[in-house]
Amino acid sequence: MSTFNAADLVYLVPMLILMGTGILLVLAEAFYSEGPDRADRASLGTLAAAGGIAAMIAAIVLYRQLPSGTELPLVSGMLVADRTGLAMTALLCGLTAAVALMSPGHQREHGWQSGEYYGILLLIASGMVMIAQAGNLAIIVLGIETMSIGVYVLTALRRRSRRGNEAAMKYFLAGAFATGFLLYGMALVYGAAGTTSLAKLPAALGSTTNPGLVVAGVLMMVVAFGFKVAAVPFHMWAPDAYEGAPTPVTALMAAGVKTAAVVAMIRVFGGGLGGDVLPYGTLGWASPMVVLAGITITVGNLAAVRQDNIKRMLAYSSISHGGILLVGIAAMGLGADSARGAVLYYLVAYSITTVVGFAAIAYVGTRGRERLAVGDWAGLASSKPGAALAMTIALLSFGGMPPTGGFVAKFYIFKSAMDVYDGQLLWLVVVGIVNSAISIYYYLKVVTAMYFREPTGPIATTRDPGLTFLMAVGAVLILWLGVMPGFWIGLGT
């Protein structure tokens, strides 16, 4: 059987653009001269952003050309081309471009210039795209490791920062544990099914003679993905990693890594392990995932209430958002037809909101004072009204307040949970709504500081057109998602 068709290359163009540009950027670093000019890597950031945008445009073109409901196997089924994968590819490429635009000003201001940074960033994105188009468990692992190893490196890129080095070590150890669980779980599933193809798994598992291997393997995979989305109790690495990493890298972790991990869960649990193929039906993995979702939403919100450091607060907020995404995954496993679209919409809204929030954090502060405490944002609205407005829109979207994209995203996730037969997830919807109300408190702490407290002194900022562009365009997109959700809600179908 042929393992490669030249026609496959068309649907691999976004990934190839990212890989090619990433390698080019790594090589370009060697041609920069030593001396004072070595600190300036803005041109590499521009090239990285251009590569991300080119890959995003290619994914959008392919998405529009592919008929709805079509799923084309690529490279003998190792990869697939469908609208879900291409939509998420476009999102991940756009996020990569946004992080590349965010980085030059922050690097220059905080003194962590590194030319290889942009090459690694593009190669991380290629791993994310690999996950989005995965058709085989082996590709899921390969994509996750390509993504994760690069993120570990970027987290520790400020070599003189003790906090950054500690964050990278914690992140690396947690990731190593997650990889072990993932590989062992997949090995057990393969032992029971005799295949790692996501398309063939449902039929193979339906006739397996080793149900015990399936249950153990699936539970291990739930634990592994729990690490990747920072679900409680596998979340302890997240606050330290978010705080210790450079702010653009934190944005990549919060938006890109979480999006890629959730897309992997859609592929695995919504595809290969979806339907009534497990010994206990879909409840084989949905039951533990529902429990994880409820605990994650609650613990993430309650921990965020106590935080005074904005990056740690958004880390615990991200944990809570991961729990809400798990609600959507569980609803998908329990047969809610609307769940897939709701999860994809949530990923778009959450990712754009995250970019705006961290662009504002990168903008507010200089090398002498990074301004990560809530009190450091006092009076920002009087001196930098545009940045304060963008941050306010992002925080309201995180909290699920209308008319932002975050409100519509939570609405659709909870609606999909309500669509589950016999109201099995009703209690989880109540938990999510109560916690969403709690979250408004800690988001409004920052808004109150910006608008209703007097500044303690002049607020210096990082002057960079990329940060300004991201805050302005991102804030508009957040409102567009909230006011006109119909354009986005059918994404991936």
Tab-separated table of C-alpha atoms in Angstrom:
chain	number	residue	atom	x	y	z
A	1	MET	CA	0.000	0.000	0.000
A	2	SER	CA	1.286	3.469	-0.895
A	3	THR	CA	2.320	5.491	2.126
A	4	PHE	CA	2.460	8.880	0.456
A	5	ASN	CA	0.499	10.692	-2.201
A	6	ALA	CA	1.802	13.909	-3.755
A	7	ALA	CA	-1.694	15.368	-3.348
A	8	ASP	CA	-1.217	15.118	0.439
A	9	LEU	CA	1.277	17.978	0.254
A	10	VAL	CA	-1.504	20.464	-0.434
A	11	TYR	CA	-3.065	19.885	2.994
A	12	LEU	CA	0.345	19.880	4.668
A	13	VAL	CA	1.262	23.358	3.394
A	14	PRO	CA	0.601	25.176	6.722
A	15	MET	CA	2.824	22.721	8.604
A	16	LEU	CA	5.530	22.897	5.948
A	17	ILE	CA	5.507	26.700	6.032
A	18	LEU	CA	6.007	26.672	9.796
A	19	MET	CA	8.780	24.080	9.644
A	20	GLY	CA	10.581	25.793	6.773
A	21	THR	CA	10.383	29.236	8.323
A	22	GLY	CA	11.455	27.876	11.706
A	23	ILE	CA	14.572	26.242	10.248
A	24	LEU	CA	15.326	29.421	8.287
A	25	LEU	CA	15.108	31.503	11.460
A	26	VAL	CA	17.463	29.190	13.338
A	27	LEU	CA	19.989	29.464	10.494
A	28	ALA	CA	19.528	33.244	10.232
A	29	GLU	CA	20.767	33.674	13.796
A	30	ALA	CA	24.235	32.555	12.671
A	31	PHE	CA	24.506	35.516	10.286
A	32	TYR	CA	23.892	38.216	12.897
A	33	SER	CA	27.062	40.018	13.885
A	34	GLU	CA	28.471	40.200	17.380
A	35	GLY	CA	28.523	43.502	19.222
A	36	PRO	CA	25.899	46.111	20.134
A	37	ASP	CA	23.645	45.281	17.178
A	38	ARG	CA	23.330	41.684	18.341
A	39	ALA	CA	20.684	42.749	20.850
A	40	ASP	CA	18.230	43.690	18.106
A	41	ARG	CA	16.235	40.722	16.821
A	42	ALA	CA	13.109	42.621	15.717
A	43	SER	CA	13.598	41.565	12.079
A	44	LEU	CA	13.524	37.901	13.097
A	45	GLY	CA	10.290	38.548	14.987
A	46	THR	CA	8.785	40.111	11.879
A	47	LEU	CA	9.808	37.104	9.781
A	48	ALA	CA	8.359	34.709	12.377
A	49	ALA	CA	5.065	36.624	12.389
A	50	ALA	CA	5.012	36.560	8.591
A	51	GLY	CA	5.529	32.786	8.620
A	52	GLY	CA	2.673	32.327	11.082
A	53	ILE	CA	0.352	34.562	9.062
A	54	ALA	CA	1.244	32.793	5.795
A	55	ALA	CA	0.487	29.407	7.373
A	56	MET	CA	-2.795	30.767	8.789
A	57	ILE	CA	-3.872	32.070	5.364
A	58	ALA	CA	-3.031	28.721	3.775
A	59	ALA	CA	-5.120	26.915	6.408
A	60	ILE	CA	-8.076	29.258	5.857
A	61	VAL	CA	-7.932	28.730	2.065
A	62	LEU	CA	-7.849	24.955	2.527
A	63	TYR	CA	-10.692	25.151	5.067
A	64	ARG	CA	-12.912	27.018	2.622
A	65	GLN	CA	-12.152	24.583	-0.198
A	66	LEU	CA	-12.837	21.433	1.845
A	67	PRO	CA	-16.530	20.409	1.821
A	68	SER	CA	-18.264	20.205	5.195
A	69	GLY	CA	-18.120	16.759	6.771
A	70	THR	CA	-15.204	15.624	4.591
A	71	GLU	CA	-12.286	13.808	6.237
A	72	LEU	CA	-9.356	13.002	3.965
A	73	PRO	CA	-6.663	10.576	5.190
A	74	LEU	CA	-3.125	11.821	4.561
A	75	VAL	CA	0.100	9.776	4.578
A	76	SER	CA	-1.782	6.479	4.986
A	77	GLY	CA	-4.045	7.867	7.670
A	78	MET	CA	-1.287	9.136	9.969
A	79	LEU	CA	-2.696	12.634	9.421
A	80	VAL	CA	-6.164	13.759	8.360
A	81	ALA	CA	-7.537	16.812	6.607
A	82	ASP	CA	-10.913	17.934	7.927
A	83	ARG	CA	-12.534	21.215	8.853
A	84	THR	CA	-11.891	20.777	12.582
A	85	GLY	CA	-8.176	20.313	12.023
A	86	LEU	CA	-7.851	23.141	9.520
A	87	ALA	CA	-9.827	25.570	11.688
A	88	MET	CA	-7.598	24.807	14.668
A	89	THR	CA	-4.512	24.996	12.439
A	90	ALA	CA	-5.511	28.506	11.414
A	91	LEU	CA	-6.072	29.464	15.069
A	92	LEU	CA	-2.732	28.027	16.219
A	93	CYS	CA	-0.845	29.737	13.370
A	94	GLY	CA	-2.524	33.031	14.230
A	95	LEU	CA	-1.552	32.598	17.889
A	96	THR	CA	2.040	31.941	16.846
A	97	ALA	CA	2.101	35.127	14.785
A	98	ALA	CA	0.645	37.065	17.726
A	99	VAL	CA	3.317	35.750	20.119
A	100	ALA	CA	6.002	36.641	17.559
A	101	LEU	CA	4.647	40.209	17.361
A	102	MET	CA	4.525	40.410	21.153
A	103	SER	CA	8.115	39.319	21.660
A	104	PRO	CA	10.567	41.909	20.185
A	105	GLY	CA	9.497	44.781	22.436
A	106	HIS	CA	9.479	42.611	25.553
A	107	GLN	CA	12.859	41.088	24.666
A	108	ARG	CA	14.413	44.493	24.084
A	109	GLU	CA	12.968	46.007	27.239
A	110	HIS	CA	13.736	43.107	29.570
A	111	GLY	CA	17.047	42.007	28.127
A	112	TRP	CA	16.500	38.400	27.069
A	113	GLN	CA	17.239	38.708	23.336
A	114	SER	CA	17.812	35.397	21.633
A	115	GLY	CA	17.698	34.782	17.910
A	116	GLU	CA	16.945	31.074	18.221
A	117	TYR	CA	13.780	31.994	20.125
A	118	TYR	CA	11.823	32.656	16.938
A	119	GLY	CA	12.947	29.487	15.202
A	120	ILE	CA	11.935	27.397	18.205
A	121	LEU	CA	8.599	29.248	18.331
A	122	LEU	CA	7.774	28.255	14.738
A	123	LEU	CA	8.855	24.660	15.319
A	124	ILE	CA	6.621	24.528	18.413
A	125	ALA	CA	3.774	25.702	16.209
A	126	SER	CA	4.493	22.911	13.708
A	127	GLY	CA	4.049	20.411	16.561
A	128	MET	CA	0.732	22.018	17.467
A	129	VAL	CA	-0.464	21.783	13.867
A	130	MET	CA	0.635	18.140	13.788
A	131	ILE	CA	-1.686	17.513	16.748
A	132	ALA	CA	-4.566	19.373	15.070
A	133	GLN	CA	-4.310	17.137	11.982
A	134	ALA	CA	-3.434	13.889	13.776
A	135	GLY	CA	-5.051	10.667	12.587
A	136	ASN	CA	-2.999	8.299	14.698
A	137	LEU	CA	-2.027	8.015	18.362
A	138	ALA	CA	1.653	8.006	17.355
A	139	ILE	CA	1.264	11.424	15.691
A	140	ILE	CA	-0.439	12.749	18.841
A	141	VAL	CA	2.663	11.803	20.857
A	142	LEU	CA	5.067	13.175	18.239
A	143	GLY	CA	3.194	16.479	18.045
A	144	ILE	CA	2.927	16.858	21.815
A	145	GLU	CA	6.637	16.215	22.318
A	146	THR	CA	7.650	18.568	19.479
A	147	MET	CA	5.541	21.254	21.121
A	148	SER	CA	6.478	20.536	24.723
A	149	ILE	CA	10.261	20.317	24.390
A	150	GLY	CA	10.332	23.684	22.651
A	151	VAL	CA	8.176	25.294	25.335
A	152	TYR	CA	10.461	23.924	28.081
A	153	VAL	CA	13.396	25.632	26.356
A	154	LEU	CA	11.593	28.956	25.915
A	155	THR	CA	10.492	28.952	29.556
A	156	ALA	CA	14.142	28.877	30.657
A	157	LEU	CA	15.396	31.319	28.027
A	158	ARG	CA	16.113	34.033	30.608
A	159	ARG	CA	19.193	32.172	31.788
A	160	ARG	CA	19.984	34.528	34.662
A	161	SER	CA	16.492	34.280	36.125
A	162	ARG	CA	16.266	31.838	39.028
A	163	ARG	CA	12.508	31.964	38.847
A	164	GLY	CA	12.556	31.139	35.133
A	165	ASN	CA	14.939	28.213	35.596
A	166	GLU	CA	12.836	26.831	38.455
A	167	ALA	CA	9.675	27.234	36.379
A	168	ALA	CA	11.225	25.393	33.440
A	169	MET	CA	12.375	22.523	35.664
A	170	LYS	CA	8.924	22.113	37.226
A	171	TYR	CA	7.287	22.283	33.821
A	172	PHE	CA	9.750	19.741	32.401
A	173	LEU	CA	9.223	17.256	35.255
A	174	ALA	CA	5.432	17.547	35.026
A	175	GLY	CA	5.635	17.107	31.264
A	176	ALA	CA	7.858	14.041	31.637
A	177	PHE	CA	5.337	12.428	33.991
A	178	ALA	CA	2.528	13.273	31.565
A	179	THR	CA	4.419	11.727	28.644
A	180	GLY	CA	5.001	8.549	30.628
A	181	PHE	CA	1.305	8.201	31.432
A	182	LEU	CA	0.365	9.005	27.834
A	183	LEU	CA	2.706	6.452	26.268
A	184	TYR	CA	1.810	3.721	28.743
A	185	GLY	CA	-1.896	4.381	28.292
A	186	MET	CA	-1.603	4.311	24.510
A	187	ALA	CA	0.446	1.099	24.694
A	188	LEU	CA	-2.303	-0.588	26.708
A	189	VAL	CA	-4.984	0.585	24.276
A	190	TYR	CA	-2.872	-0.686	21.384
A	191	GLY	CA	-2.485	-4.017	23.156
A	192	ALA	CA	-6.264	-4.343	23.366
A	193	ALA	CA	-7.111	-2.982	19.912
A	194	GLY	CA	-4.128	-3.970	17.761
A	195	THR	CA	-4.090	-0.558	16.067
A	196	THR	CA	-3.178	3.056	16.824
A	197	SER	CA	-5.285	4.504	14.011
A	198	LEU	CA	-7.939	6.804	15.425
A	199	ALA	CA	-10.280	5.881	12.557
A	200	LYS	CA	-9.980	2.139	13.266
A	201	LEU	CA	-10.026	2.261	17.069
A	202	PRO	CA	-13.845	2.340	17.567
A	203	ALA	CA	-14.405	-0.916	15.647
A	204	ALA	CA	-11.337	-2.581	17.155
A	205	LEU	CA	-12.269	-1.654	20.731
A	206	GLY	CA	-15.852	-2.757	20.178
A	207	SER	CA	-14.693	-6.329	19.639
A	208	THR	CA	-11.741	-6.427	22.027
A	209	THR	CA	-11.190	-9.410	24.294
A	210	ASN	CA	-9.108	-7.366	26.748
A	211	PRO	CA	-11.476	-4.792	28.303
A	212	GLY	CA	-9.258	-4.405	31.362
A	213	LEU	CA	-6.394	-3.102	29.234
A	214	VAL	CA	-8.723	-0.573	27.632
A	215	VAL	CA	-10.005	0.778	30.943
A	216	ALA	CA	-6.501	1.083	32.422
A	217	GLY	CA	-5.096	2.628	29.261
A	218	VAL	CA	-7.876	5.160	28.917
A	219	LEU	CA	-7.597	6.237	32.558
A	220	MET	CA	-3.855	6.777	32.085
A	221	MET	CA	-4.557	8.920	29.037
A	222	VAL	CA	-7.061	10.985	31.032
A	223	VAL	CA	-4.325	11.615	33.623
A	224	ALA	CA	-1.800	12.534	30.892
A	225	PHE	CA	-4.088	15.052	29.242
A	226	GLY	CA	-5.006	16.334	32.707
A	227	PHE	CA	-1.351	17.375	33.084
A	228	LYS	CA	-1.349	19.077	29.688
A	229	VAL	CA	-4.455	21.198	30.364
A	230	ALA	CA	-3.380	21.785	34.012
A	231	ALA	CA	-6.456	20.055	35.456
A	232	VAL	CA	-6.575	19.622	39.241
A	233	PRO	CA	-4.778	17.748	40.833
A	234	PHE	CA	-2.221	17.802	37.991
A	235	HIS	CA	-1.938	21.587	37.944
A	236	MET	CA	0.804	22.470	40.419
A	237	TRP	CA	3.370	23.318	37.741
A	238	ALA	CA	1.185	25.952	36.067
A	239	PRO	CA	1.356	28.991	38.427
A	240	ASP	CA	5.159	28.808	38.741
A	241	ALA	CA	5.644	28.227	35.013
A	242	TYR	CA	3.341	31.117	34.087
A	243	GLU	CA	5.073	33.480	36.499
A	244	GLY	CA	8.662	32.443	35.729
A	245	ALA	CA	8.455	32.365	31.928
A	246	PRO	CA	8.833	35.549	29.855
A	247	THR	CA	5.394	37.078	29.287
A	248	PRO	CA	5.148	36.192	25.545
A	249	VAL	CA	6.054	32.578	26.396
A	250	THR	CA	3.395	32.595	29.113
A	251	ALA	CA	0.871	33.692	26.478
A	252	LEU	CA	2.004	30.789	24.290
A	253	MET	CA	1.550	28.336	27.171
A	254	ALA	CA	-1.823	29.696	28.216
A	255	ALA	CA	-3.348	29.869	24.733
A	256	GLY	CA	-1.362	27.691	22.332
A	257	VAL	CA	-0.414	24.727	24.512
A	258	LYS	CA	-3.872	24.502	26.074
A	259	THR	CA	-5.561	24.742	22.673
A	260	ALA	CA	-3.341	22.021	21.209
A	261	ALA	CA	-3.943	19.749	24.213
A	262	VAL	CA	-7.724	20.175	23.972
A	263	VAL	CA	-7.654	19.516	20.219
A	264	ALA	CA	-5.709	16.314	20.960
A	265	MET	CA	-8.472	15.336	23.401
A	266	ILE	CA	-11.079	15.991	20.721
A	267	ARG	CA	-9.168	13.697	18.370
A	268	VAL	CA	-8.670	10.952	20.954
A	269	PHE	CA	-11.823	11.048	23.076
A	270	GLY	CA	-14.212	12.512	20.531
A	271	GLY	CA	-12.904	10.280	17.741
A	272	GLY	CA	-10.953	7.129	18.547
A	273	LEU	CA	-12.565	6.594	21.950
A	274	GLY	CA	-15.900	8.223	21.175
A	275	GLY	CA	-19.270	6.527	20.896
A	276	ASP	CA	-20.235	3.357	22.741
A	277	VAL	CA	-16.978	1.531	22.137
A	278	LEU	CA	-15.614	1.088	25.653
A	279	PRO	CA	-16.565	-1.754	28.022
A	280	TYR	CA	-18.603	0.699	30.091
A	281	GLY	CA	-19.798	2.782	27.164
A	282	THR	CA	-18.744	6.396	26.916
A	283	LEU	CA	-18.838	6.572	30.710
A	284	GLY	CA	-15.582	4.629	30.618
A	285	TRP	CA	-13.702	7.923	30.389
A	286	ALA	CA	-16.432	10.529	30.766
A	287	SER	CA	-17.002	9.739	34.461
A	288	PRO	CA	-13.472	10.580	35.682
A	289	MET	CA	-13.347	13.533	33.311
A	290	VAL	CA	-16.546	14.984	34.751
A	291	VAL	CA	-15.106	14.750	38.263
A	292	LEU	CA	-11.857	16.378	37.088
A	293	ALA	CA	-13.840	19.170	35.439
A	294	GLY	CA	-15.836	20.026	38.563
A	295	ILE	CA	-12.788	20.007	40.848
A	296	THR	CA	-10.670	21.968	38.372
A	297	ILE	CA	-13.213	24.740	37.884
A	298	THR	CA	-13.677	25.175	41.641
A	299	VAL	CA	-10.068	24.920	42.818
A	300	GLY	CA	-8.803	27.169	40.009
A	301	ASN	CA	-11.252	29.928	40.868
A	302	LEU	CA	-10.824	29.749	44.636
A	303	ALA	CA	-7.027	29.846	44.304
A	304	ALA	CA	-7.186	32.801	41.903
A	305	VAL	CA	-9.190	34.843	44.426
A	306	ARG	CA	-6.170	34.923	46.750
A	307	GLN	CA	-3.612	36.017	44.157
A	308	ASP	CA	-2.088	39.487	44.036
A	309	ASN	CA	0.340	38.670	41.196
A	310	ILE	CA	-1.462	39.082	37.876
A	311	LYS	CA	0.386	36.299	36.064
A	312	ARG	CA	-0.317	33.829	38.870
A	313	MET	CA	-3.928	34.977	38.966
A	314	LEU	CA	-4.271	34.318	35.228
A	315	ALA	CA	-2.542	30.955	35.725
A	316	TYR	CA	-5.218	29.821	38.161
A	317	SER	CA	-7.829	31.409	35.909
A	318	SER	CA	-6.444	29.324	33.040
A	319	ILE	CA	-6.763	26.215	35.203
A	320	SER	CA	-10.433	27.036	35.750
A	321	HIS	CA	-10.968	27.611	32.021
A	322	GLY	CA	-9.377	24.224	31.403
A	323	GLY	CA	-12.045	22.729	33.647
A	324	ILE	CA	-14.793	24.340	31.582
A	325	LEU	CA	-13.244	22.897	28.418
A	326	LEU	CA	-13.312	19.474	30.077
A	327	VAL	CA	-17.063	19.948	30.552
A	328	GLY	CA	-17.348	20.283	26.774
A	329	ILE	CA	-15.173	17.209	26.173
A	330	ALA	CA	-17.285	15.184	28.605
A	331	ALA	CA	-20.490	16.376	26.920
A	332	MET	CA	-19.003	15.285	23.593
A	333	GLY	CA	-18.362	11.821	25.012
A	334	LEU	CA	-21.894	11.607	26.381
A	335	GLY	CA	-23.424	12.231	22.970
A	336	ALA	CA	-24.169	15.981	22.849
A	337	ASP	CA	-24.028	16.890	19.148
A	338	SER	CA	-23.421	20.564	19.897
A	339	ALA	CA	-20.386	19.939	22.119
A	340	ARG	CA	-17.678	19.865	19.437
A	341	GLY	CA	-18.669	23.244	17.987
A	342	ALA	CA	-18.961	24.714	21.494
A	343	VAL	CA	-15.456	23.564	22.451
A	344	LEU	CA	-13.930	24.939	19.236
A	345	TYR	CA	-15.695	28.283	19.720
A	346	TYR	CA	-14.477	28.414	23.330
A	347	LEU	CA	-10.898	27.801	22.195
A	348	VAL	CA	-11.090	30.712	19.747
A	349	ALA	CA	-12.581	33.120	22.295
A	350	TYR	CA	-10.249	32.063	25.099
A	351	SER	CA	-7.136	32.221	22.904
A	352	ILE	CA	-7.826	35.714	21.591
A	353	THR	CA	-8.676	36.930	25.088
A	354	THR	CA	-5.434	35.459	26.430
A	355	VAL	CA	-3.364	37.204	23.764
A	356	VAL	CA	-4.930	40.568	24.610
A	357	GLY	CA	-4.436	40.069	28.352
A	358	PHE	CA	-0.783	39.120	28.113
A	359	ALA	CA	-0.069	41.793	25.485
A	360	ALA	CA	-1.332	44.330	28.041
A	361	ILE	CA	0.893	42.780	30.740
A	362	ALA	CA	3.902	42.976	28.394
A	363	TYR	CA	3.030	46.599	27.567
A	364	VAL	CA	2.654	47.809	31.147
A	365	GLY	CA	6.093	47.854	32.730
A	366	THR	CA	9.753	48.230	31.914
A	367	ARG	CA	12.990	46.474	32.719
A	368	GLY	CA	13.250	48.176	36.085
A	369	ARG	CA	9.681	47.321	37.069
A	370	GLU	CA	7.613	44.630	35.408
A	371	ARG	CA	4.414	45.624	37.268
A	372	LEU	CA	2.942	42.200	37.995
A	373	ALA	CA	1.213	43.097	41.271
A	374	VAL	CA	-2.404	44.265	41.065
A	375	GLY	CA	-1.471	47.442	42.965
A	376	ASP	CA	1.068	48.314	40.256
A	377	TRP	CA	-1.814	48.885	37.839
A	378	ALA	CA	-3.379	51.600	39.975
A	379	GLY	CA	-4.411	54.619	37.909
A	380	LEU	CA	-3.457	53.086	34.560
A	381	ALA	CA	-6.675	54.354	32.947
A	382	SER	CA	-5.710	57.981	33.514
A	383	SER	CA	-2.313	57.714	31.796
A	384	LYS	CA	-2.798	54.831	29.335
A	385	PRO	CA	-6.557	54.646	28.645
A	386	GLY	CA	-6.191	52.417	25.571
A	387	ALA	CA	-4.233	49.731	27.391
A	388	ALA	CA	-6.627	49.896	30.355
A	389	LEU	CA	-9.639	49.486	28.044
A	390	ALA	CA	-8.083	46.495	26.229
A	391	MET	CA	-7.229	44.817	29.538
A	392	THR	CA	-10.741	45.486	30.853
A	393	ILE	CA	-12.335	43.882	27.790
A	394	ALA	CA	-10.047	40.861	28.185
A	395	LEU	CA	-10.838	40.486	31.898
A	396	LEU	CA	-14.591	40.775	31.301
A	397	SER	CA	-14.293	38.116	28.611
A	398	PHE	CA	-12.377	35.826	30.974
A	399	GLY	CA	-15.187	36.303	33.491
A	400	GLY	CA	-17.893	35.527	30.941
A	401	MET	CA	-19.539	38.954	30.935
A	402	PRO	CA	-21.633	40.122	27.954
A	403	PRO	CA	-21.130	41.374	25.293
A	404	THR	CA	-17.773	39.601	25.048
A	405	GLY	CA	-16.791	36.371	23.356
A	406	GLY	CA	-16.147	34.774	26.749
A	407	PHE	CA	-19.829	35.075	27.666
A	408	VAL	CA	-21.048	33.375	24.482
A	409	ALA	CA	-18.334	30.703	24.782
A	410	LYS	CA	-19.403	29.721	28.302
A	411	PHE	CA	-23.056	29.825	27.275
A	412	TYR	CA	-22.497	27.320	24.459
A	413	ILE	CA	-20.372	25.000	26.612
A	414	PHE	CA	-23.006	24.892	29.352
A	415	LYS	CA	-25.774	24.508	26.775
A	416	SER	CA	-24.006	21.490	25.272
A	417	ALA	CA	-23.740	19.994	28.766
A	418	MET	CA	-27.477	20.535	29.240
A	419	ASP	CA	-28.101	18.659	25.979
A	420	VAL	CA	-26.709	15.461	27.502
A	421	TYR	CA	-29.388	12.819	27.990
A	422	ASP	CA	-31.359	12.825	31.247
A	423	GLY	CA	-29.572	15.894	32.656
A	424	GLN	CA	-26.496	13.929	33.730
A	425	LEU	CA	-24.298	17.045	33.692
A	426	LEU	CA	-26.805	19.469	35.227
A	427	TRP	CA	-24.871	19.580	38.491
A	428	LEU	CA	-21.686	20.410	36.590
A	429	VAL	CA	-23.415	23.298	34.820
A	430	VAL	CA	-24.466	24.682	38.217
A	431	VAL	CA	-20.856	24.376	39.453
A	432	GLY	CA	-19.619	26.213	36.370
A	433	ILE	CA	-22.122	29.064	36.663
A	434	VAL	CA	-21.446	29.592	40.379
A	435	ASN	CA	-17.709	29.637	39.783
A	436	SER	CA	-18.100	32.059	36.878
A	437	ALA	CA	-19.797	34.451	39.275
A	438	ILE	CA	-16.949	34.008	41.775
A	439	SER	CA	-14.370	34.736	39.087
A	440	ILE	CA	-15.809	38.194	38.456
A	441	TYR	CA	-14.448	39.262	41.864
A	442	TYR	CA	-10.773	38.746	41.116
A	443	TYR	CA	-11.016	40.052	37.548
A	444	LEU	CA	-12.681	43.227	38.778
A	445	LYS	CA	-9.860	43.737	41.300
A	446	VAL	CA	-7.622	44.678	38.402
A	447	VAL	CA	-10.303	46.820	36.734
A	448	THR	CA	-10.935	48.646	40.016
A	449	ALA	CA	-7.220	49.328	40.427
A	450	MET	CA	-6.934	50.719	36.896
A	451	TYR	CA	-9.965	53.020	37.064
A	452	PHE	CA	-10.661	53.864	40.702
A	453	ARG	CA	-7.279	54.034	42.436
A	454	GLU	CA	-4.712	56.778	42.304
A	455	PRO	CA	-1.359	55.938	40.698
A	456	THR	CA	1.619	55.681	43.033
A	457	GLY	CA	3.845	57.367	40.450
A	458	PRO	CA	4.474	57.689	36.715
A	459	ILE	CA	3.707	54.476	34.788
A	460	ALA	CA	6.400	53.665	32.239
A	461	THR	CA	5.435	51.282	29.441
A	462	THR	CA	7.092	49.207	26.730
A	463	ARG	CA	6.655	51.176	23.534
A	464	ASP	CA	6.182	48.699	20.752
A	465	PRO	CA	3.816	48.775	17.737
A	466	GLY	CA	3.290	45.013	17.914
A	467	LEU	CA	1.854	45.180	21.429
A	468	THR	CA	-0.383	48.125	20.533
A	469	PHE	CA	-1.652	46.316	17.439
A	470	LEU	CA	-2.446	43.124	19.365
A	471	MET	CA	-4.346	44.966	22.091
A	472	ALA	CA	-6.409	47.004	19.606
A	473	VAL	CA	-7.254	44.249	17.125
A	474	GLY	CA	-7.715	41.611	19.832
A	475	ALA	CA	-10.155	43.762	21.813
A	476	VAL	CA	-12.240	44.304	18.655
A	477	LEU	CA	-12.264	40.554	17.938
A	478	ILE	CA	-13.397	39.775	21.501
A	479	LEU	CA	-16.387	42.098	21.069
A	480	TRP	CA	-17.099	40.730	17.587
A	481	LEU	CA	-17.169	37.204	18.996
A	482	GLY	CA	-19.689	38.344	21.607
A	483	VAL	CA	-21.942	40.464	19.390
A	484	MET	CA	-21.880	38.322	16.214
A	485	PRO	CA	-21.167	34.738	17.313
A	486	GLY	CA	-22.981	33.154	14.372
A	487	PHE	CA	-19.965	33.661	12.134
A	488	TRP	CA	-17.814	31.583	14.493
A	489	ILE	CA	-20.091	28.999	16.104
A	490	GLY	CA	-20.154	26.696	13.072
A	491	LEU	CA	-16.363	26.516	13.061
A	492	GLY	CA	-14.960	23.102	12.240
A	493	THR	CA	-18.205	21.629	10.883
